[in-house]
Short mmCIF file of C-alpha atoms in Angstrom, two decimals:
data_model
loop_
_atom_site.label_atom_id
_atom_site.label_comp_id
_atom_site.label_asym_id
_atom_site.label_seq_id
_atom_site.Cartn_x
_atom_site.Cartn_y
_atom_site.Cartn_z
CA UNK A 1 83.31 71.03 122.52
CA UNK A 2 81.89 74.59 123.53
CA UNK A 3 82.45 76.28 120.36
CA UNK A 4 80.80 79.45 122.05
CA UNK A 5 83.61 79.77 124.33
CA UNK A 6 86.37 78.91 122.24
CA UNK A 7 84.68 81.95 120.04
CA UNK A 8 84.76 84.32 122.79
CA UNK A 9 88.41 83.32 124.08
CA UNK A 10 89.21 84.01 120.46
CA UNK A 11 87.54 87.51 120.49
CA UNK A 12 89.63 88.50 123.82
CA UNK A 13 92.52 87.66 122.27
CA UNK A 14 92.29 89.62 119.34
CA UNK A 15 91.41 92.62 121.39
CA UNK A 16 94.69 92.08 123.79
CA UNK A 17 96.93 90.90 120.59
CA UNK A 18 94.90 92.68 117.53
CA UNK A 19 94.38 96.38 116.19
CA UNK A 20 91.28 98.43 115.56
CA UNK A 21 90.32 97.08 111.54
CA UNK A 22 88.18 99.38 109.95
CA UNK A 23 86.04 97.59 107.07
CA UNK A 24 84.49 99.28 104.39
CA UNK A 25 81.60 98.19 102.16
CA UNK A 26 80.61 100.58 99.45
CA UNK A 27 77.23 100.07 98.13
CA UNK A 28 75.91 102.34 95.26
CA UNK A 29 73.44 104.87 95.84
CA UNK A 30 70.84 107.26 94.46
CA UNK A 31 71.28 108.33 90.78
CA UNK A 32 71.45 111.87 90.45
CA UNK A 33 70.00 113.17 87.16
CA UNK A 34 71.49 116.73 87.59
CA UNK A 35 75.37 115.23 87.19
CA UNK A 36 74.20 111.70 85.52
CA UNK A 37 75.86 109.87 87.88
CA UNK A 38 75.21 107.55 91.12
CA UNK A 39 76.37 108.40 94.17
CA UNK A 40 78.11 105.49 96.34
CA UNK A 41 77.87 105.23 100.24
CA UNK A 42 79.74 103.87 102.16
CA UNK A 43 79.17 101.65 105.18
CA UNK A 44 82.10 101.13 107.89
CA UNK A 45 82.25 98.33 110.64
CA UNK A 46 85.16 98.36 113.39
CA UNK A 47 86.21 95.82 115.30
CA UNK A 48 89.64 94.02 116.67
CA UNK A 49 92.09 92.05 114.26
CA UNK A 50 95.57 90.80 113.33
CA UNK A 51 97.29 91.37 110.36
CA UNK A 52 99.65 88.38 109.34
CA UNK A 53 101.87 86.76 106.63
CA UNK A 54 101.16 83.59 104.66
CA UNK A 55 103.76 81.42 105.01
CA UNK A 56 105.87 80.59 101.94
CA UNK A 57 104.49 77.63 100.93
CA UNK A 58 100.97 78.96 100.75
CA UNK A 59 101.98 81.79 97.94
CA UNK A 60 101.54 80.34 95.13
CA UNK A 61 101.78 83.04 92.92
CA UNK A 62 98.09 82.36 91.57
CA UNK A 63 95.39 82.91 94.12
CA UNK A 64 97.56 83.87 96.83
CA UNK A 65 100.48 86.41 95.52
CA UNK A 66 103.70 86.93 98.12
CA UNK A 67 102.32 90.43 98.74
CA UNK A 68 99.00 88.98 99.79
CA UNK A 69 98.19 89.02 103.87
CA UNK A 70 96.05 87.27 105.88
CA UNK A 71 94.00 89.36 108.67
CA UNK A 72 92.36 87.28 111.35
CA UNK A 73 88.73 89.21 112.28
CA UNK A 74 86.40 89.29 115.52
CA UNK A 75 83.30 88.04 113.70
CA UNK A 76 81.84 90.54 115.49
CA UNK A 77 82.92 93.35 113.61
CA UNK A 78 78.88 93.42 112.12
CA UNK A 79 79.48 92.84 108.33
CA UNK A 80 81.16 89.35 107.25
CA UNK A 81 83.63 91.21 104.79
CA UNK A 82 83.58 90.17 101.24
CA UNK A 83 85.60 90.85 97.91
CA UNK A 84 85.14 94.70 96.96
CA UNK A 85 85.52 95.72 100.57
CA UNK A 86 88.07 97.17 102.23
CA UNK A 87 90.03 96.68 105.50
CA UNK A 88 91.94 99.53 107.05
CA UNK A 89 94.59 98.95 109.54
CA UNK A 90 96.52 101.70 111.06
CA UNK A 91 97.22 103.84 108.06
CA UNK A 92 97.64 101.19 105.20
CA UNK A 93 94.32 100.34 102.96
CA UNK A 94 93.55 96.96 101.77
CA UNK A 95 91.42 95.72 99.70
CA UNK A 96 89.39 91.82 100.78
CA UNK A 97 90.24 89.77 98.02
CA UNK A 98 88.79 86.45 99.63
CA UNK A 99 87.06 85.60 103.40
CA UNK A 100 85.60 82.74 105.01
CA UNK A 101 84.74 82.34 108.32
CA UNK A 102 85.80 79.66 110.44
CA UNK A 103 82.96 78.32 111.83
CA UNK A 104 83.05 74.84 113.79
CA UNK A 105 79.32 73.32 114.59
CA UNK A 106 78.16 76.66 112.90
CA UNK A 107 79.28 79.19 115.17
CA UNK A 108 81.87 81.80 113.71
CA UNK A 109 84.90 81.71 115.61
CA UNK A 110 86.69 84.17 113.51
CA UNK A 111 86.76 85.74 109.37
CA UNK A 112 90.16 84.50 108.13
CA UNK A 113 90.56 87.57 105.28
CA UNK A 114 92.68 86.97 102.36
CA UNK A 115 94.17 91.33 101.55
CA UNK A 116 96.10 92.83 99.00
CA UNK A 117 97.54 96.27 99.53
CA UNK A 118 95.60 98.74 97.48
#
């Protein structure tokens, strides 16, 4: 199988079917000895994705709570997202609790993003 094209039919339809998700990695920055503190920056990364429920029987109240969602991500997007990072969708926040890409033969097809509203 042609995992390259199955990855790029996936990436079309998350443009037609997806939203713009915004992702947000905050890294910490230069200390500043004037206020004692470190300043964070922040990086962003855009790209299309779809924001979906778990179905019932995957909540299991544990690792995957029933106000947990699922957003499906162009790999793309420039930053595989990771716990600590965010995800903004439209006006709503979320925060990445868990990601993995699906990647058949090696080649990311898509991030599957475990969120929880922040």
């Amino acid at each position: 199988m042609d995992y390259a094209k199955t990855a790029a039919k996936v990436q079309r339809t998350l443009k037609k079917a997806g939203r713009t998700v915004t992702l947000t990695r905050m890294e910490p920055g230069a200390y500043d000895p004037e206020t004692g503190t470190v300043v964070s920056a922040g990086t962003t990364y855009a790209g299309p994705g779809v924001l979906l429920d778990y179905s019932q029987r995957d909540k299991d109240g544990t690792v995957i709570l029933q106000t947990d969602q699922r957003v499906y991500l162009d790999p793309l997007i420039g930053a595989a997202p990771k716990p600590g990072d965010t995800l903004t969708i439209g006006a709503e926040i979320f925060n990445v609790v868990n990601s993995r890409p699906l990647a058949p033969a090696g080649i990311v097809v898509l991030h599957d993003v475990q969120v929880r509203v922040s």
